[in-house]
Coordinates of N, CA, C and O in Angstrom, one line a residue:
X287 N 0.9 -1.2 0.0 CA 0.0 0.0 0.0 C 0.9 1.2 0.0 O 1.9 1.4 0.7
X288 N 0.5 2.1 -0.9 CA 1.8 3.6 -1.0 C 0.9 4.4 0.0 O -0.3 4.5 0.3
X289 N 2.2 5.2 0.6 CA 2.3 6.5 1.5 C 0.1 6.8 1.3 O -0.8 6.5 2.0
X290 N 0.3 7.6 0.0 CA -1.2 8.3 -0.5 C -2.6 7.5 0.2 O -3.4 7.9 1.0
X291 N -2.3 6.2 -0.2 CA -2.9 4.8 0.0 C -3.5 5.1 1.9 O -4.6 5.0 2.4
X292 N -2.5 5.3 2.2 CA -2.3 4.8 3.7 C -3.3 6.1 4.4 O -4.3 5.9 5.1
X293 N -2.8 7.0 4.3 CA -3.2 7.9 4.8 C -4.7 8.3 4.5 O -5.5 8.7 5.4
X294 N -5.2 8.0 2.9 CA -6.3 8.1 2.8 C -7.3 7.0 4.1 O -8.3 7.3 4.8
X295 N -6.7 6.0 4.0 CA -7.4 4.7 4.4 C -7.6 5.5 5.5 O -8.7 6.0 5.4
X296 N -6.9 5.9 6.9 CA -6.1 6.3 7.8 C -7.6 7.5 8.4 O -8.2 7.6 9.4
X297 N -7.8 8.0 7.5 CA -8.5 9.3 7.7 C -10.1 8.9 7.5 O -10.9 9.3 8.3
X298 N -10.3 8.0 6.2 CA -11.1 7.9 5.9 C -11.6 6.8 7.2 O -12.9 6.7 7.3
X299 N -11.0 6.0 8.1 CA -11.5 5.0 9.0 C -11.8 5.5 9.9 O -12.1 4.8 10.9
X300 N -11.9 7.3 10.0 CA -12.4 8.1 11.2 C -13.1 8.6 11.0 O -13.6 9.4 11.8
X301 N -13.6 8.3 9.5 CA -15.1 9.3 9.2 C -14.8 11.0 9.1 O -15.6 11.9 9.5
X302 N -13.5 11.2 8.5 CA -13.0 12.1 8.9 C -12.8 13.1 7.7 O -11.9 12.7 7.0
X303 N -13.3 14.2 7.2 CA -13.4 15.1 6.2 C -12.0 15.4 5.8 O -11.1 14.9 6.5
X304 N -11.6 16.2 4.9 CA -10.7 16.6 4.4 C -10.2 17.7 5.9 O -9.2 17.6 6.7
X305 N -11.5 18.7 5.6 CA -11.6 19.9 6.4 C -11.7 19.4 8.0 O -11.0 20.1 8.7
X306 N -12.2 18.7 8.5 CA -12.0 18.1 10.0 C -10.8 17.4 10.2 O -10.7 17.2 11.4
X307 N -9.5 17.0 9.3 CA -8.6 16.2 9.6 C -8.4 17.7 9.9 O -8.6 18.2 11.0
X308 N -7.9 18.6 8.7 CA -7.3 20.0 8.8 C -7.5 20.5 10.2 O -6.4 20.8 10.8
X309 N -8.6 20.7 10.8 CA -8.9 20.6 11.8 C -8.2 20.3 13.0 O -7.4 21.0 13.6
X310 N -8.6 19.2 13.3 CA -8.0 18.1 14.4 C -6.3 18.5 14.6 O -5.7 18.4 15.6
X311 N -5.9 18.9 13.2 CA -3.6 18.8 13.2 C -4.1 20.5 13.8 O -3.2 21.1 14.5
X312 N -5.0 21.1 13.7 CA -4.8 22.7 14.3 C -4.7 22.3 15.3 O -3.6 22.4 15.9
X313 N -6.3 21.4 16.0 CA -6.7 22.0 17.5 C -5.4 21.3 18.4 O -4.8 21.9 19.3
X314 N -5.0 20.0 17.9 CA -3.8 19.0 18.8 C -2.2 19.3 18.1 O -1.2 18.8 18.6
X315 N -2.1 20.1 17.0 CA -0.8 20.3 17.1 C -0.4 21.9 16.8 O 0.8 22.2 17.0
X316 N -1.0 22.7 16.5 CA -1.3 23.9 16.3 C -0.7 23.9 15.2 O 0.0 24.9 15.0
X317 N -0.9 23.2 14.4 CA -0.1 23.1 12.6 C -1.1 24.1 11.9 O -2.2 24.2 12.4
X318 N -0.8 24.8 10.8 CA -1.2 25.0 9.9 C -1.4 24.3 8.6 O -1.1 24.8 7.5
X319 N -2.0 22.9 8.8 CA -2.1 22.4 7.5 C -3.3 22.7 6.8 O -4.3 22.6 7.5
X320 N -3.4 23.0 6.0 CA -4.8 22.5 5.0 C -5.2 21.6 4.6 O -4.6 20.6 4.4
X321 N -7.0 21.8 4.1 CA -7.4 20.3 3.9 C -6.4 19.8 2.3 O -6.1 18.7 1.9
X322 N -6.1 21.8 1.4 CA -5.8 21.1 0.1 C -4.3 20.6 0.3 O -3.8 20.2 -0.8
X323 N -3.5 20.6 1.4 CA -2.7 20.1 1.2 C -2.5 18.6 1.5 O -1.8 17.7 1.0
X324 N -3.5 18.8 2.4 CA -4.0 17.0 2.8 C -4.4 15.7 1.5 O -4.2 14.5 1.4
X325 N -5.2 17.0 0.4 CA -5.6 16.5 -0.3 C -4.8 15.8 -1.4 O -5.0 14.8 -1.9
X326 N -3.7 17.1 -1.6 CA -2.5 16.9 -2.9 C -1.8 15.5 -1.9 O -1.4 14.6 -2.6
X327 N -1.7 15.4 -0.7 CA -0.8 14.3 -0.3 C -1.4 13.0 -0.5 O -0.7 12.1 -0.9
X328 N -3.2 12.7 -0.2 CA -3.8 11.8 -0.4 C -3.7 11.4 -1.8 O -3.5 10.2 -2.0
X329 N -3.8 12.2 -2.7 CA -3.9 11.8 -4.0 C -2.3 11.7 -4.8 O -2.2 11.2 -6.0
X330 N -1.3 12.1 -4.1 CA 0.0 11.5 -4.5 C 0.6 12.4 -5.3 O 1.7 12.1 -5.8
X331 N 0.0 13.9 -5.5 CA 0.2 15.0 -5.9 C 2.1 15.6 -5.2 O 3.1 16.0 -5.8
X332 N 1.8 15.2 -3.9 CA 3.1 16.1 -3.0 C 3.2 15.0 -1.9 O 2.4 14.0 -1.8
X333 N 4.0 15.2 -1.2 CA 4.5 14.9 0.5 C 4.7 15.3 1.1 O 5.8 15.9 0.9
X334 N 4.1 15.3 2.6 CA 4.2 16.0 3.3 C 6.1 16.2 4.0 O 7.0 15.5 3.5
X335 N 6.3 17.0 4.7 CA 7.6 17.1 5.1 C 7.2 16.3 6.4 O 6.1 15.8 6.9
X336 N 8.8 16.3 6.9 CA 8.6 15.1 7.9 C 7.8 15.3 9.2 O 7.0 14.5 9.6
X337 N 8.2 16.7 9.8 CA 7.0 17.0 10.7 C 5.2 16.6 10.6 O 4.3 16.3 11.4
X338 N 5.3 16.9 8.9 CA 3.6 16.8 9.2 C 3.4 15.4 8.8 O 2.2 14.9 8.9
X339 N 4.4 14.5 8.2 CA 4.3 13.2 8.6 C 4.4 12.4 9.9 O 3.7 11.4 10.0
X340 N 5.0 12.7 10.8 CA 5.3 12.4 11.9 C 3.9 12.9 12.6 O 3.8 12.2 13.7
X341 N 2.9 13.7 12.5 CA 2.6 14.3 13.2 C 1.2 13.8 12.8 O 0.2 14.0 13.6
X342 N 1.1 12.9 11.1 CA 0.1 12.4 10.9 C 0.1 10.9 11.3 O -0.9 10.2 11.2
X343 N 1.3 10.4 11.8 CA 1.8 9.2 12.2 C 1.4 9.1 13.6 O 0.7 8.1 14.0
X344 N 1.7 10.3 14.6 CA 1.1 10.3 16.0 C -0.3 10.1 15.9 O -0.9 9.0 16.2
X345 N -0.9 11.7 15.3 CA -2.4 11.3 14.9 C -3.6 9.7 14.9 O -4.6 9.5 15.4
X346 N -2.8 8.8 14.1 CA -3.8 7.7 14.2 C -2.8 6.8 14.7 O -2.9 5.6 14.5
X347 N -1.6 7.4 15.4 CA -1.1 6.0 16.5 C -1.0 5.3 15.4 O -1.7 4.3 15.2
X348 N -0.1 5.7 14.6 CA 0.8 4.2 13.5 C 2.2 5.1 13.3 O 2.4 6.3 13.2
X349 N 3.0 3.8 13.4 CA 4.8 4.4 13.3 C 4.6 5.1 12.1 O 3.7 5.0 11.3
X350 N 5.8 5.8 12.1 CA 6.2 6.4 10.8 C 7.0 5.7 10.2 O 7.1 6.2 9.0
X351 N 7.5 5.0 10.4 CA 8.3 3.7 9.5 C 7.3 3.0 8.8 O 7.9 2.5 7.8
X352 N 6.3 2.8 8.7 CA 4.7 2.1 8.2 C 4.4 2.9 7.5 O 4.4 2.7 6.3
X353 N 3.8 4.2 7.8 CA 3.7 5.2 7.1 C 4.1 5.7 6.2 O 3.5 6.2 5.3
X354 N 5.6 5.4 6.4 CA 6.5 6.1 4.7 C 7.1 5.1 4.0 O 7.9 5.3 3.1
X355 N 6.4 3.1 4.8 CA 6.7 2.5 3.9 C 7.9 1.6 4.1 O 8.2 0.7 3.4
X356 N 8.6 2.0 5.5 CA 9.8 1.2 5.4 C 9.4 0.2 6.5 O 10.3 -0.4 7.1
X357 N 8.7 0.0 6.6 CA 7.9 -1.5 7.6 C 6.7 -1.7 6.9 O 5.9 -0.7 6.9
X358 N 6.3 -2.7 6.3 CA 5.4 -3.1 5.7 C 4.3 -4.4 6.3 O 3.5 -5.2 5.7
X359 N 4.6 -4.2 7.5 CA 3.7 -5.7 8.7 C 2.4 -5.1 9.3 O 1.5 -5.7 10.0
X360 N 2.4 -3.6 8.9 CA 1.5 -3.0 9.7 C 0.1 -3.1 8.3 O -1.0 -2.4 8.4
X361 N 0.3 -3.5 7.8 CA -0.9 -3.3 6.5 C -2.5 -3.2 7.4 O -2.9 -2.0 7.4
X362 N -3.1 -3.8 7.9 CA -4.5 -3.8 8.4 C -4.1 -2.8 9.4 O -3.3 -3.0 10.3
X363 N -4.7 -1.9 9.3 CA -5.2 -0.5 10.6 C -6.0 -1.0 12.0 O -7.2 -1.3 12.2
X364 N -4.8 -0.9 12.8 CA -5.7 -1.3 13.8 C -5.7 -0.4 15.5 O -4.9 -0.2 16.5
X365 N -6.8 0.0 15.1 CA -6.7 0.9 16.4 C -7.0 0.5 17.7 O -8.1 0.1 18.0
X366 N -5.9 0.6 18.4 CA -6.5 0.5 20.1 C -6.6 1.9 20.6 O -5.9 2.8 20.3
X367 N -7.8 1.8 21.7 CA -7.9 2.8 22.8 C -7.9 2.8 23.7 O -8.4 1.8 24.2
X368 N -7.6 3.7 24.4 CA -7.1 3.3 26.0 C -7.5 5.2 26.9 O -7.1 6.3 26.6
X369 N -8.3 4.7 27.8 CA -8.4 6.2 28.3 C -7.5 6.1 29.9 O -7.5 5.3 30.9
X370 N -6.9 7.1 29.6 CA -6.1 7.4 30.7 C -5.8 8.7 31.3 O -4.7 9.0 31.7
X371 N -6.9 9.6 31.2 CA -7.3 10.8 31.6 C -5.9 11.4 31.5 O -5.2 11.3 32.5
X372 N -5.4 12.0 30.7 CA -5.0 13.0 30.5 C -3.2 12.8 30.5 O -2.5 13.6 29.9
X373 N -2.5 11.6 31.1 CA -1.5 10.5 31.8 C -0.8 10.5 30.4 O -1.5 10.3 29.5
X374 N 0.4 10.7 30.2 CA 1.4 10.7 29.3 C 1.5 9.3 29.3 O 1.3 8.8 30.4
X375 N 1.7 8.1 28.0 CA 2.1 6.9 28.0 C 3.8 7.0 27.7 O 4.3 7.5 26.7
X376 N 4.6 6.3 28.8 CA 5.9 6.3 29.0 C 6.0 4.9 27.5 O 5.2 4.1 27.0
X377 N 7.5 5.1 27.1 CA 7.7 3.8 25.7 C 7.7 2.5 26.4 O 7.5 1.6 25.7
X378 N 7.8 2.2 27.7 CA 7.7 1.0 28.3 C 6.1 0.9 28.5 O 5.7 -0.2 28.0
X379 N 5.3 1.4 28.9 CA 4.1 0.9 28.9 C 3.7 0.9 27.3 O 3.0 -0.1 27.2
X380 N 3.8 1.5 26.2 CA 3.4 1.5 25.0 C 3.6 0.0 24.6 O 2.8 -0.8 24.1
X381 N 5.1 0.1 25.0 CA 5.3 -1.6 24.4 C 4.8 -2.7 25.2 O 4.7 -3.8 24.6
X382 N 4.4 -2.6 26.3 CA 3.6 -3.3 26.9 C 2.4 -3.5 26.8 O 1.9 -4.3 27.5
X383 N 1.5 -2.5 25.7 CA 0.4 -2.4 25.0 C 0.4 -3.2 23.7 O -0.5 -3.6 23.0
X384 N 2.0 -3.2 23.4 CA 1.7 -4.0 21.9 C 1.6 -5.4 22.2 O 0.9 -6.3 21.7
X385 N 2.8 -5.5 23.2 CA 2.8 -7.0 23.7 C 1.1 -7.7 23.9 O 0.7 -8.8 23.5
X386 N 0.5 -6.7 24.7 CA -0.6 -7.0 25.4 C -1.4 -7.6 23.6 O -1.8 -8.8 23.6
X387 N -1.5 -7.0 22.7 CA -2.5 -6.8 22.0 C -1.4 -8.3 21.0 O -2.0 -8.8 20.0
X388 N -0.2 -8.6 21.2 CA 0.3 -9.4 20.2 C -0.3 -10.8 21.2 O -1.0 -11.6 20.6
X389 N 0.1 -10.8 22.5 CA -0.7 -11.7 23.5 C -2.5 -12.3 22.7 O -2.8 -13.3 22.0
X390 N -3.3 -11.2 23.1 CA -4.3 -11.9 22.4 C -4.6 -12.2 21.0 O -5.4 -13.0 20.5
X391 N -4.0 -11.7 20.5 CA -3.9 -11.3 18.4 C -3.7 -13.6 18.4 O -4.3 -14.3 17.7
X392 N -2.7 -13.9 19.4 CA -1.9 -15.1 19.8 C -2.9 -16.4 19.9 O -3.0 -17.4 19.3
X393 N -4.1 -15.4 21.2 CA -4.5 -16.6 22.3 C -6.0 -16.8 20.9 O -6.5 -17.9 20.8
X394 N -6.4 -15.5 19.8 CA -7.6 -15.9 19.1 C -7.3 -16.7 18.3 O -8.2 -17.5 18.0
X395 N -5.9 -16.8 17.5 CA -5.7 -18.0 16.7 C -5.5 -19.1 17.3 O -5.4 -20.0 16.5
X396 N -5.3 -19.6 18.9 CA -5.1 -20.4 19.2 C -6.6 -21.2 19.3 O -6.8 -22.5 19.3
X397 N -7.9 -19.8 19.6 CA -9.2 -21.0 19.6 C -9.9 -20.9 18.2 O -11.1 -20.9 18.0
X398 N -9.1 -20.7 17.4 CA -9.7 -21.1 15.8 C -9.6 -22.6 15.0 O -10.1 -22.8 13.9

């Protein structure tokens, strides 16, 4: 799946407008992106620079190594959520989130 590919999928699995993604990178990163630049990227027109890749990579919680293509295991989007009022996730509990979710990803093939 290319970069364009990804991102559309990415955006579009949030029900998410051009103008509302635009949105969302103001209110949580105080970016100035637009939707048409959103747009020229989804459609493979341009690329974003690394910041607003990285920052579209935070956004839906997928590496940027996946994102720009240089890890290709992440193909199916899969989002977890987790509410933790407000609580910074340290990289040891993160990875203890993936473990957690590689754990059961484990235990459902084991009752198929």
């Amino acid at each position: 799946m290319s970069f364009s590919e990804k991102i559309t999928k990415l955006r579009t699995s949030k029900k998410l407008s051009l103008e509302q993604l635009a949105q969302e990178f103001t209110r949580k990163y105080n970016a100035k992106t637009s939707k048409s630049s959103i747009y020229r990227w989804e459609k493979g027109e341009s690329k974003p620079n690394i910041d607003d890749a990285n920052m579209y990579a935070d956004y839906f919680n997928v590496s940027l190594d996946w994102l720009i293509g240089n890890k290709e295991n992440e193909d199916d989007i899969t989002t977890i959520a987790a509410h933790h009022d407000g609580d910074e996730w340290t990289d040891e509990e993160l990875e203890e989130i993936e473990r957690f979710m590689e754990f059961v990803k484990a235990k459902r093939k084991q009752q198929e």
